[in-house]
Tab-separated table of C-alpha atoms and ligand atoms in Angstrom:
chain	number	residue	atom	x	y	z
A	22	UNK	CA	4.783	-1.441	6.348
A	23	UNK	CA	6.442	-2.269	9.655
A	24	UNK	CA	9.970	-1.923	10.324
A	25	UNK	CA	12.602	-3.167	12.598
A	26	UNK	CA	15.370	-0.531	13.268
A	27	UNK	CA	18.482	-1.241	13.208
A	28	UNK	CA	20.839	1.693	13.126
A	29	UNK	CA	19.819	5.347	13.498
A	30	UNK	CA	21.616	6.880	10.667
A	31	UNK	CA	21.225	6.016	6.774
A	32	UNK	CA	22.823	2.294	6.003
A	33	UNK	CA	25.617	1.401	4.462
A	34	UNK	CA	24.847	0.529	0.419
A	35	UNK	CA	26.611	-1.545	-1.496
A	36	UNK	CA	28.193	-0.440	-4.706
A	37	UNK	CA	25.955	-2.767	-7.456
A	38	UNK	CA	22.691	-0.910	-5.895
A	39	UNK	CA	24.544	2.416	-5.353
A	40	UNK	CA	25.218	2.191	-9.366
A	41	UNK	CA	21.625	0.763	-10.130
A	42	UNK	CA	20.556	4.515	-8.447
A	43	UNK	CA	23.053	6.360	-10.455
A	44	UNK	CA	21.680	4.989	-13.705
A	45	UNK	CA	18.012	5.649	-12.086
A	46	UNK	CA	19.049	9.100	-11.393
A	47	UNK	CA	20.796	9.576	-15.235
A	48	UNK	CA	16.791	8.910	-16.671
A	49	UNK	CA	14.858	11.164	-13.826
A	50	UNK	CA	17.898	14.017	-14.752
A	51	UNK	CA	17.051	13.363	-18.898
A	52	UNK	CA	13.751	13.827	-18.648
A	53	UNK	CA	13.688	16.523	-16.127
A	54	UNK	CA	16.008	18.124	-18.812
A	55	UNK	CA	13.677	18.026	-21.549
A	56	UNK	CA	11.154	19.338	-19.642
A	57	UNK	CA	12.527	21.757	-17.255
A	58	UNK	CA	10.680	20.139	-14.027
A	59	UNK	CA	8.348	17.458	-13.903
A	60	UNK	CA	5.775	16.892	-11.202
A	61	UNK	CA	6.072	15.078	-8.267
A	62	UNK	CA	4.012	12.882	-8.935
A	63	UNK	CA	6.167	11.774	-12.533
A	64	UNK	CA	9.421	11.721	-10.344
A	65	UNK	CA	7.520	8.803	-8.326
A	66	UNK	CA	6.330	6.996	-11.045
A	67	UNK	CA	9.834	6.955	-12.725
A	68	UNK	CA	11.529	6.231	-9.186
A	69	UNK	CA	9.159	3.281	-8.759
A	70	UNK	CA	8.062	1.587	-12.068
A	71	UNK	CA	10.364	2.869	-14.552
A	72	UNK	CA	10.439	-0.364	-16.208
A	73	UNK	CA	14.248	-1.910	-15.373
A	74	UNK	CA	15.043	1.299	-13.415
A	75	UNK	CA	12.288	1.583	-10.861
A	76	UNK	CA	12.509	0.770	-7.221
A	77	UNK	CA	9.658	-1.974	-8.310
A	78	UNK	CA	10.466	-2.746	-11.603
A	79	UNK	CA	14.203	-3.966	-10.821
A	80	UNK	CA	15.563	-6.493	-9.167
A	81	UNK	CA	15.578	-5.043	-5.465
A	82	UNK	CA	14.589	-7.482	-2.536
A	83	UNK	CA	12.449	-5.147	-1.315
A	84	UNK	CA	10.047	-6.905	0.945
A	85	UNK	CA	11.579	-8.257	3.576
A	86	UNK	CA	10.130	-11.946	5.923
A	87	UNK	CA	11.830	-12.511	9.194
A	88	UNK	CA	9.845	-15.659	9.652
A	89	UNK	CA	13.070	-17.217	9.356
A	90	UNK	CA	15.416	-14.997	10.354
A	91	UNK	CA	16.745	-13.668	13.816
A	92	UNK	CA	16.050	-10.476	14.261
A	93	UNK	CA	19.587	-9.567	15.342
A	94	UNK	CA	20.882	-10.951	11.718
A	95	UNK	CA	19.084	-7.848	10.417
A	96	UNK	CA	15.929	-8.175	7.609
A	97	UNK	CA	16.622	-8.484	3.630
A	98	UNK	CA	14.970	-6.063	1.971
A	99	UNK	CA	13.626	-2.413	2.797
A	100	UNK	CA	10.027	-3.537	4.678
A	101	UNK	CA	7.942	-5.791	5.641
A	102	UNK	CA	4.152	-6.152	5.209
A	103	UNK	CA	1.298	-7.708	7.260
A	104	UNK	CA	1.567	-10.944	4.477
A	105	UNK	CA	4.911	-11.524	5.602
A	106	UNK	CA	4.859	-11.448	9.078
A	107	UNK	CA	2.792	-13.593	10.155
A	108	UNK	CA	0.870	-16.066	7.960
A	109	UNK	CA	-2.235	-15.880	10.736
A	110	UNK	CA	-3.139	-12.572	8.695
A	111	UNK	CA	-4.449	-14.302	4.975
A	112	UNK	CA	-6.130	-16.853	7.583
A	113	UNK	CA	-7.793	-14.592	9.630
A	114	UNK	CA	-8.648	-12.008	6.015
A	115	UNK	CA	-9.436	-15.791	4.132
A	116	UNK	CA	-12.879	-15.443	6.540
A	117	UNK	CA	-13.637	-12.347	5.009
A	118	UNK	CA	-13.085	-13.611	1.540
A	119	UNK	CA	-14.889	-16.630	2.237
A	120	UNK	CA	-17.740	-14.917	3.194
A	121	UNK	CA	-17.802	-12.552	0.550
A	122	UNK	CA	-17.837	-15.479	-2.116
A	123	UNK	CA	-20.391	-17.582	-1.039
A	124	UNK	CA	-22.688	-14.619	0.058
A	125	UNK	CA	-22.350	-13.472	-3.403
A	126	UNK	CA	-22.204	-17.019	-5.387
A	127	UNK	CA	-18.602	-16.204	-6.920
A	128	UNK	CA	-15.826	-18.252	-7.080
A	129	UNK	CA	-13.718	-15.953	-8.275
A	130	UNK	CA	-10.504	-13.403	-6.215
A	131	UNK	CA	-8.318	-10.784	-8.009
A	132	UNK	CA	-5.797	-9.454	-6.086
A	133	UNK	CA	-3.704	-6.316	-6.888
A	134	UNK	CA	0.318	-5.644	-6.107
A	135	UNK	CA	0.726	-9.162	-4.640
A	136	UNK	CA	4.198	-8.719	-3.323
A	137	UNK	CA	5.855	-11.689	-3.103
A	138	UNK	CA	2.841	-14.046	-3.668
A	139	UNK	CA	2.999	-14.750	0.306
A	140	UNK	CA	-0.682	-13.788	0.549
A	141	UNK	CA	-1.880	-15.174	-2.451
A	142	UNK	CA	0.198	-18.783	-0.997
A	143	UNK	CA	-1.301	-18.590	2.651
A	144	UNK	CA	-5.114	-17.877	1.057
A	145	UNK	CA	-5.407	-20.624	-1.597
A	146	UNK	CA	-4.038	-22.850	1.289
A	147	UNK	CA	-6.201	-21.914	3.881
A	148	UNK	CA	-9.558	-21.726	1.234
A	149	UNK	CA	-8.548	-25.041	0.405
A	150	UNK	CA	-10.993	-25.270	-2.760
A	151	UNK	CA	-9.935	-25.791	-6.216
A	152	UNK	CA	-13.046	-24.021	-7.635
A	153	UNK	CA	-11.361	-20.451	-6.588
A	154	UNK	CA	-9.409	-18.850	-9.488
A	155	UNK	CA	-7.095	-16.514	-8.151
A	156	UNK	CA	-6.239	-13.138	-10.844
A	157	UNK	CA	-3.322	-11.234	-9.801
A	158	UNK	CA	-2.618	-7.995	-11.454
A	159	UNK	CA	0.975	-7.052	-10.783
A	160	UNK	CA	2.794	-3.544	-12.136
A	161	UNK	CA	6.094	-5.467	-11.547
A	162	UNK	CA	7.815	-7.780	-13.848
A	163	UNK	CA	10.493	-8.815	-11.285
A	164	UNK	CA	7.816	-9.239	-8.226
A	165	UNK	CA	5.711	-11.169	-10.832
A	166	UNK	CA	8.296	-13.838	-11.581
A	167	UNK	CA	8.880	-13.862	-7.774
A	168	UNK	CA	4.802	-14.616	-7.115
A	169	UNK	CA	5.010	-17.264	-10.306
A	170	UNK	CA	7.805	-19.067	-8.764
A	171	UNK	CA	5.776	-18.896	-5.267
A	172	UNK	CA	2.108	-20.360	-6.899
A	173	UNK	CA	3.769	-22.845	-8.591
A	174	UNK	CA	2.382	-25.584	-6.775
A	175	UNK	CA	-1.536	-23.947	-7.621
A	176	UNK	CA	-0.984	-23.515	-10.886
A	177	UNK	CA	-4.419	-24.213	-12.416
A	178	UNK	CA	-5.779	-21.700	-10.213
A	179	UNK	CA	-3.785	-18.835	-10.595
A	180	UNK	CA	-3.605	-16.475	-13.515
A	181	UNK	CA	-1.781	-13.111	-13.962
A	182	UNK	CA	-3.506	-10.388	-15.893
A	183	UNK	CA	-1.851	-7.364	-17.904
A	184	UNK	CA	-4.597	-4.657	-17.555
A	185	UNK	CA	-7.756	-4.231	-15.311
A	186	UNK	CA	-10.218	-6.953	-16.503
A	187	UNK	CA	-13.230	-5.317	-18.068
A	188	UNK	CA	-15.941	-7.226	-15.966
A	189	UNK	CA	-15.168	-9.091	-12.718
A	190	UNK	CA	-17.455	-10.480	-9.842
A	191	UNK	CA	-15.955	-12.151	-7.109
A	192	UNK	CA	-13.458	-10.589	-4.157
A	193	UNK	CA	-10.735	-7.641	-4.756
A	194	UNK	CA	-7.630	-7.641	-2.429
A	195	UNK	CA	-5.673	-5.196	-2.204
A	196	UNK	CA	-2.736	-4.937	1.058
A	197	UNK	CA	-0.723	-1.706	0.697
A	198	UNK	CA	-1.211	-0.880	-2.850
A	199	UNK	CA	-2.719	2.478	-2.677
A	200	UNK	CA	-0.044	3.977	-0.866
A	201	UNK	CA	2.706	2.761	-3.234
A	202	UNK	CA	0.920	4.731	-6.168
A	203	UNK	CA	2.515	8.221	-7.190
A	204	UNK	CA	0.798	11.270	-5.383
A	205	UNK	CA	0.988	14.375	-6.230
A	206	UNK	CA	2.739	17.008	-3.688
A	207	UNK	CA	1.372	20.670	-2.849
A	208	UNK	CA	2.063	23.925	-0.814
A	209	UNK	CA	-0.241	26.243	0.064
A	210	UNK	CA	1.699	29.708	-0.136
A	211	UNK	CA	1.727	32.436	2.295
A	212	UNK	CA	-0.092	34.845	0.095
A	213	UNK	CA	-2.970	32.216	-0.668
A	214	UNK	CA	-2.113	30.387	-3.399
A	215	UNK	CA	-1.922	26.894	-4.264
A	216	UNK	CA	1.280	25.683	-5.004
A	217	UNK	CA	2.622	21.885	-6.568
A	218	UNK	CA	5.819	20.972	-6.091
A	219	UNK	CA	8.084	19.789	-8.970
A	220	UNK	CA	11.477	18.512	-8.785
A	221	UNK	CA	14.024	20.224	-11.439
A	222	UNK	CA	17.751	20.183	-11.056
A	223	UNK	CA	20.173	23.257	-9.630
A	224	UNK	CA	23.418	24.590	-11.293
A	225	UNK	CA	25.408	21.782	-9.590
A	226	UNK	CA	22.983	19.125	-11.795
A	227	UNK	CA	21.314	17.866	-8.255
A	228	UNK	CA	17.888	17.349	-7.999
A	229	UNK	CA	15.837	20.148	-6.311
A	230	UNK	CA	12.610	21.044	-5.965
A	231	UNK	CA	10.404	23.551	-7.181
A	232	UNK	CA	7.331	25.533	-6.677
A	233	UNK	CA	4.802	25.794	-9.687
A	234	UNK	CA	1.277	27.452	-9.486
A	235	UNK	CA	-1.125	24.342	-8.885
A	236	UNK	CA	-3.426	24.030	-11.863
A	237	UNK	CA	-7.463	24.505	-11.358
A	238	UNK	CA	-8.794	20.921	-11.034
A	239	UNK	CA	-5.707	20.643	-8.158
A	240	UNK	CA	-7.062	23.904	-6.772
A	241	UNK	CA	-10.567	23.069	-6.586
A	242	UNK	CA	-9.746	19.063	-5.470
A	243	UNK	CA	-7.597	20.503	-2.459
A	244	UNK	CA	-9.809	23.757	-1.278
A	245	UNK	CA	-12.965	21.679	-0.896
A	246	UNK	CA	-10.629	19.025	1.522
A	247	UNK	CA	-8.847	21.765	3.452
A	248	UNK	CA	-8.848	25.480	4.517
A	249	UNK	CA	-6.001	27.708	2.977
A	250	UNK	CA	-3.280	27.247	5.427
A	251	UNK	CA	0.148	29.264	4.409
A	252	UNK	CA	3.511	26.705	4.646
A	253	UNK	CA	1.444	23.788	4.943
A	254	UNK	CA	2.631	20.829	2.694
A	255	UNK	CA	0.545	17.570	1.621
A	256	UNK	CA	0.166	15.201	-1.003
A	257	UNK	CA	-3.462	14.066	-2.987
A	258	UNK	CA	-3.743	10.845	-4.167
A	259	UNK	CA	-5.322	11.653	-7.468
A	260	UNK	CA	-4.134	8.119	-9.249
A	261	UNK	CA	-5.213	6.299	-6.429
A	262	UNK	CA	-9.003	8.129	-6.976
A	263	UNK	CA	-8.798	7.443	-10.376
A	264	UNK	CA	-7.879	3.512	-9.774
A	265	UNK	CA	-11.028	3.023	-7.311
A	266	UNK	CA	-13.182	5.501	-9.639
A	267	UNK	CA	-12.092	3.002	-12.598
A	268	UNK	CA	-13.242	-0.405	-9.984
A	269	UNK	CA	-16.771	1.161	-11.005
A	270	UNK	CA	-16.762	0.176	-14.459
A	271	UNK	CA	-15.349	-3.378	-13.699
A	272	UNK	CA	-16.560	-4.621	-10.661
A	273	UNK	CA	-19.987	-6.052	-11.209
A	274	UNK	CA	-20.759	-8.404	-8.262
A	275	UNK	CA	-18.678	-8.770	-4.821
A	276	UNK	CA	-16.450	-6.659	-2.849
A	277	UNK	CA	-13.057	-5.053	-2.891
A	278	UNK	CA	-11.471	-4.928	0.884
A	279	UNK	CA	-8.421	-2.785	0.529
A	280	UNK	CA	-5.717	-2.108	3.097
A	281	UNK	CA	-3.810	0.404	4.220
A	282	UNK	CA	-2.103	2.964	6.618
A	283	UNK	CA	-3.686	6.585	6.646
A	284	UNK	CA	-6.429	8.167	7.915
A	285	UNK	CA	-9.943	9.625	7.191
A	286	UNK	CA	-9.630	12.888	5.432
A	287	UNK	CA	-10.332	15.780	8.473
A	288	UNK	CA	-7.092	13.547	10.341
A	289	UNK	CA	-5.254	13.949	7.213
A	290	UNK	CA	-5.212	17.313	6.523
A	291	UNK	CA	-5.249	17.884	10.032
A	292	UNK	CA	-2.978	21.445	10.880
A	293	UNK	CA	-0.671	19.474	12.870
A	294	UNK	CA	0.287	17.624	10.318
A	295	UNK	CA	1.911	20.062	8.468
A	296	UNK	CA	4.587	18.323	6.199
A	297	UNK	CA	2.014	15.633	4.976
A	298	UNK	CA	2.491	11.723	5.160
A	299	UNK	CA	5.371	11.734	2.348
A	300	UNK	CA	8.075	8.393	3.940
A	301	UNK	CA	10.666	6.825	2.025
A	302	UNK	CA	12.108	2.892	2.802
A	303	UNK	CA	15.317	2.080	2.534
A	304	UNK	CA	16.924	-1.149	4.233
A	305	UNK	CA	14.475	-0.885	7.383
A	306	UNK	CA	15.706	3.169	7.870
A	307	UNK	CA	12.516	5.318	7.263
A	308	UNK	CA	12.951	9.044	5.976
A	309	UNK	CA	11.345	11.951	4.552
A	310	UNK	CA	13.594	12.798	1.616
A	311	UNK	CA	12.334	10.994	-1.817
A	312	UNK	CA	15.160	13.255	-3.668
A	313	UNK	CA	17.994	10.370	-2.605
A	314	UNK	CA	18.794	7.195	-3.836
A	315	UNK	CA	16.199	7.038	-6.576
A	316	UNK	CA	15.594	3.292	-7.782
A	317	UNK	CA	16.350	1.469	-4.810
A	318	UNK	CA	14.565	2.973	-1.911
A	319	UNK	CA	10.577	2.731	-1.355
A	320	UNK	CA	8.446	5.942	-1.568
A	321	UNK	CA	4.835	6.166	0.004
A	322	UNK	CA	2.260	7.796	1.311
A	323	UNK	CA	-0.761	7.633	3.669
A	324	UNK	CA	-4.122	6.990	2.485
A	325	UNK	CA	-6.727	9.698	2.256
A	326	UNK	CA	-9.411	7.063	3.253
A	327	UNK	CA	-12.170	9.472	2.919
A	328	UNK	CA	-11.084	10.585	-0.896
A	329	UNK	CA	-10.906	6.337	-1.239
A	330	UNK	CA	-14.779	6.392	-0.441
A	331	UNK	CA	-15.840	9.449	-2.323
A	332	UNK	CA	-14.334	7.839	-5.322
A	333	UNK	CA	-15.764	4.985	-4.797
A	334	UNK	CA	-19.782	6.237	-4.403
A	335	UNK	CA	-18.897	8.731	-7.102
A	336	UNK	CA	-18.615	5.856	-9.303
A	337	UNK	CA	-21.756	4.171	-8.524
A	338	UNK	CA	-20.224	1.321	-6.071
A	339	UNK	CA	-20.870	1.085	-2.250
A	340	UNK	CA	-18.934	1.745	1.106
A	341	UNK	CA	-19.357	-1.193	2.981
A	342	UNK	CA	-17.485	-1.155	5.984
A	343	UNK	CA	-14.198	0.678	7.476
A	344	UNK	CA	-12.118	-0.244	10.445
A	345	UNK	CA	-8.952	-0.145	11.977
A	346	UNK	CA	-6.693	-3.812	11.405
A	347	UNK	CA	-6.877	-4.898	14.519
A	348	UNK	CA	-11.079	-4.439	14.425
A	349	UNK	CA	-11.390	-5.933	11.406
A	350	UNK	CA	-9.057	-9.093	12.302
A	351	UNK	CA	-10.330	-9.560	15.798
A	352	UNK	CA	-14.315	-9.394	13.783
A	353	UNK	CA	-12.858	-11.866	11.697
A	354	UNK	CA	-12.378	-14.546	14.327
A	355	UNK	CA	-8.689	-13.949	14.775
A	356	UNK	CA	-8.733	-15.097	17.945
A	357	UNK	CA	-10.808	-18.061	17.459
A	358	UNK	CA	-8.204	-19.344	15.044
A	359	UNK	CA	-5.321	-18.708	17.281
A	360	UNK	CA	-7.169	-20.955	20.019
A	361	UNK	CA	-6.026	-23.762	18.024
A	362	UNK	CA	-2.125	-23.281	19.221
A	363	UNK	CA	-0.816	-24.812	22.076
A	364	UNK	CA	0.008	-22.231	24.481
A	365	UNK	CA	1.844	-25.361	25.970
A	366	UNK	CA	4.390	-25.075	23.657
A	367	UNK	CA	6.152	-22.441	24.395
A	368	UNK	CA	8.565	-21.980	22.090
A	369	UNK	CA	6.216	-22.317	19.144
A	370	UNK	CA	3.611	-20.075	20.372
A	371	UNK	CA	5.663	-17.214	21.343
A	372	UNK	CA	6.973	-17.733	17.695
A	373	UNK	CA	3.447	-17.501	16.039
A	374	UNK	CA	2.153	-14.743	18.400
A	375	UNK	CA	4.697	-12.313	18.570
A	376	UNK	CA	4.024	-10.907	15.083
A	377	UNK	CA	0.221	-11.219	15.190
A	378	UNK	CA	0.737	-8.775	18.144
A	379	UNK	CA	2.476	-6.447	15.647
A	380	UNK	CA	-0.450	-6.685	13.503
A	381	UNK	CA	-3.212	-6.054	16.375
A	382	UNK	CA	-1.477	-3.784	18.567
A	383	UNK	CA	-2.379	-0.234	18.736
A	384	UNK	CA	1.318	0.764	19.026
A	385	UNK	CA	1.848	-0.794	15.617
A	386	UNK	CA	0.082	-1.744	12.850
A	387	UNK	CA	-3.368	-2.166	14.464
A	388	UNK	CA	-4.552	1.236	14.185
A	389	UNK	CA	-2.308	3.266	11.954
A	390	UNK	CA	-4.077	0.354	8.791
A	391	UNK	CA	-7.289	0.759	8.204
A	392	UNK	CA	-10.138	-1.807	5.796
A	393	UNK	CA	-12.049	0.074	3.865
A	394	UNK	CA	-14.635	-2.425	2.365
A	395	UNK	CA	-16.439	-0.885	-1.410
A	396	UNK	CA	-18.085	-2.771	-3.521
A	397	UNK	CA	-22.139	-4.680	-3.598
A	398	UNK	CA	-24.301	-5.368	-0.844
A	399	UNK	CA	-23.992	-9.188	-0.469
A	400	UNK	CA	-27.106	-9.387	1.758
A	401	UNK	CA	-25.516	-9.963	4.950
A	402	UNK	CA	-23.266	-7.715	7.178
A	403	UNK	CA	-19.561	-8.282	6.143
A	404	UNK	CA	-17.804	-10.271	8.862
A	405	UNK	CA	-14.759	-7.835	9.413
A	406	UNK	CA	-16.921	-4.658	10.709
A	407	UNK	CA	-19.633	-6.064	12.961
A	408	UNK	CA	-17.814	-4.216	15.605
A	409	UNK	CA	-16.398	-0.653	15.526
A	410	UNK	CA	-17.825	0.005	12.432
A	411	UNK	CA	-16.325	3.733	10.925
A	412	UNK	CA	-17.897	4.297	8.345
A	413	UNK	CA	-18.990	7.585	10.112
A	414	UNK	CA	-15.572	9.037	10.282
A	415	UNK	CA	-14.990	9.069	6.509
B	523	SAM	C1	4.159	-2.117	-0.764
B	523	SAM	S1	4.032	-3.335	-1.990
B	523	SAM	C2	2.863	-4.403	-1.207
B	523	SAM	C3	2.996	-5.835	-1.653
B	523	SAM	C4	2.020	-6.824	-1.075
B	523	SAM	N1	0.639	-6.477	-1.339
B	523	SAM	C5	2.227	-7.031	0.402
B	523	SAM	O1	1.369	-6.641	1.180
B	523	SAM	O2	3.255	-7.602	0.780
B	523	SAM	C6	3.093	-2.495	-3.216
B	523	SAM	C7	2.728	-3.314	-4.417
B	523	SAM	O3	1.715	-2.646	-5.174
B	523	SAM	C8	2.012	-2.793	-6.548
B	523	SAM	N2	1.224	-1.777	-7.277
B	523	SAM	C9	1.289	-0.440	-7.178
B	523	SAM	N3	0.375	0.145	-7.984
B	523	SAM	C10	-0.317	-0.852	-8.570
B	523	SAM	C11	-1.401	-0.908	-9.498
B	523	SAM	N4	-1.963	0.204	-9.981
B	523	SAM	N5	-1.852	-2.109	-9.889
B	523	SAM	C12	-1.298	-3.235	-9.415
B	523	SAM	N6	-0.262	-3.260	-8.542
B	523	SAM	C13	0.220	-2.081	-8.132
B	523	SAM	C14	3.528	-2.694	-6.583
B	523	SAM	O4	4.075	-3.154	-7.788
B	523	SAM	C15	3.867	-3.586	-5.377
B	523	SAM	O5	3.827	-4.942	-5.719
């Protein structure tokens, strides 16, 4: 996610999404009060996909495009992605894909959490070839009416699916889905112990958290990823495992690139980074406390990349490549496609290149995202990691 500040305190919100919180906040408090505390990782899931409550699962603008808007005007929305700032990223990724599909004589891409349907648009129109179907499997109903209303126009290729297909070959997308799935939060303790955080609610009925003993498959997960360190705070991604440990039993032929910001595993639990990779989105202001305006603010959190892997040989498929964005674009011929603008004209180029910097440079989202590539051999080196290839790292 990139953002554009605009004010350094929290923003103004306006009263219809201030009450859509309230009633978000009136479910997390009724089912924290039947069960005393729920984990983290519940308060996410409720926070995000709650189904008409959730920060996804309601009507919030949440991703933001200032392709055609000034900067100054300020950004709908809470973020922005690589999708929708600059269309140069599906062309650049549509190589990869390309590649992938004819290498392994499929026809077929399934891409997960497809936002607004901006990437899904700019890669059917750059692949250009009606024998591609194009699967989307989408958690929200308001972002999949969004993506329907944006494919119109390739409607016999497009097709939404309900549940993870039981056999697919072909390419898996997925652009900043596995940080937007709930993680699980934990403390190591100064006398040793493993602690998970909960959140509960105090005497004055505000949400708080709470400290619970971590139970023995957390305790065993987190003490073979990181030495006991007292006060230190993280999060595991233990859905996230799951999802990729589950893309074993599916995925039969092809490869899934997946995107994201985070970091291989010894950088992630790395002692400076004591208070874990826990940020929160809320109109273009990023914060650290998830307890606030549940329902209409973003929560997510870096990927473990090396936990992303393990999962993924653990459940028979391969690692394939992993690289920074910027590697894996400029591998991809990024700059052979921007040759085709007119540095000429001025105006337009400045226009198209300013955001592919954004996506490149190392300053923004060129190194902090990171392809990780899983998936089948498809007998030839994948395009996006011929160069700076860190696999090694993981
Ligand atoms: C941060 S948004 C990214 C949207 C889009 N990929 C982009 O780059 O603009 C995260 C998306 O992932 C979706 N998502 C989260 N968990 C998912 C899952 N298990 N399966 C499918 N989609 C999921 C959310 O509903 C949301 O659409």
């Amino acid at each position: 996610m990139s953002h554009i500040p605009r004010k350094n305190h929290f923003p103004d919100i306006d009263p219809v999404s201030l009450e859509h919180s309230t009633h978000t906040a009136t479910h997390l408090k009724q089912l924290i009060g039947q069960q005393g505390s729920i984990p983290f990782q519940v308060w996410m899931h409720e926070a995000l996909y709650a189904p008409g409550l959730g920060y996804y699962a309601s009507g919030n603008t949440k991703l933001g495009n200032y392709q055609n808007q000034a900067i100054t005007q300020g950004l709908p929305g809470d973020f922005t992605t690589a999708p929708e700032l600059s269309p140069w990223f599906a062309r650049t990724l549509s190589r990869q894909i390309k590649q992938v599909l004819q290498a392994s004589g499929t026809t077929a891409i399934l891409e997960f959490g497809a936002g607004t349907g901006k990437l899904a648009y700019d890669i059917l129109s750059t692949l250009n070839n009606s024998d591609v179907k194009y699967f989307i499997l989408e958690l929200s109903a308001d972002l999949k009416s969004r993506q329907q209303e944006k494919l119109a126009g390739f409607n016999g290729q497009v097709q939404w699916l309900d549940a993870l297909p039981k056999h697919f070959e072909g390419c898996v997308i997925a652009n900043e889905v596995l940080d937007a799935m709930p993680v699980n939060l934990f403390e190591w303790q100064e006398e040793g112990s493993l602690a998970e955080k909960h959140v509960s609610l105090n005497e004055a009925g505000e949400f708080t958290w709470l400290k619970q003993p971590a139970n023995a498959a957390m305790v065993e997960k987190i003490t073979t990823r990181m030495p006991v360190f007292p006060a230190y705070a993280s999060e595991v991604n233990l859905q996230a495992e799951a999802w990729i440990h589950e893309m074993g039993n599916w995925l039969k032929k092809g490869v899934a690139i997946l995107i994201d910001y985070g970091f291989p595993q010894k950088e992630y639990y790395h002692p400076q980074r004591s208070q874990g990779t826990l940020m929160c989105h809320l109109r273009h202001h990023t914060h650290d406390n998830p307890l606030i305006y549940p329902g209409i603010q973003d929560i997510t959190a870096h990927v473990d990349f090396t936990a992303m892997a393990d999962a993924a040989l653990d459940s028979g498929l391969e690692v394939l490549g992993y690289t920074s964005q910027a590697n894996f674009l400029l591998n991809c011929g990024l700059m052979d496609l921007l040759a085709a603008l007119d540095p000429q004209d001025v105006a337009r180029y400045a226009k198209e290149i300013s955001p592919v910097q954004k996506l490149v440079s190392e300053a923004e989202m060129g190194e902090l995202f990171k392809v990780l590539a899983i998936g089948f051999d498809i007998g030839e080196d994948l395009l996006g990691f011929t160069r700076a290839d860190r696999r090694h790292t993981l």
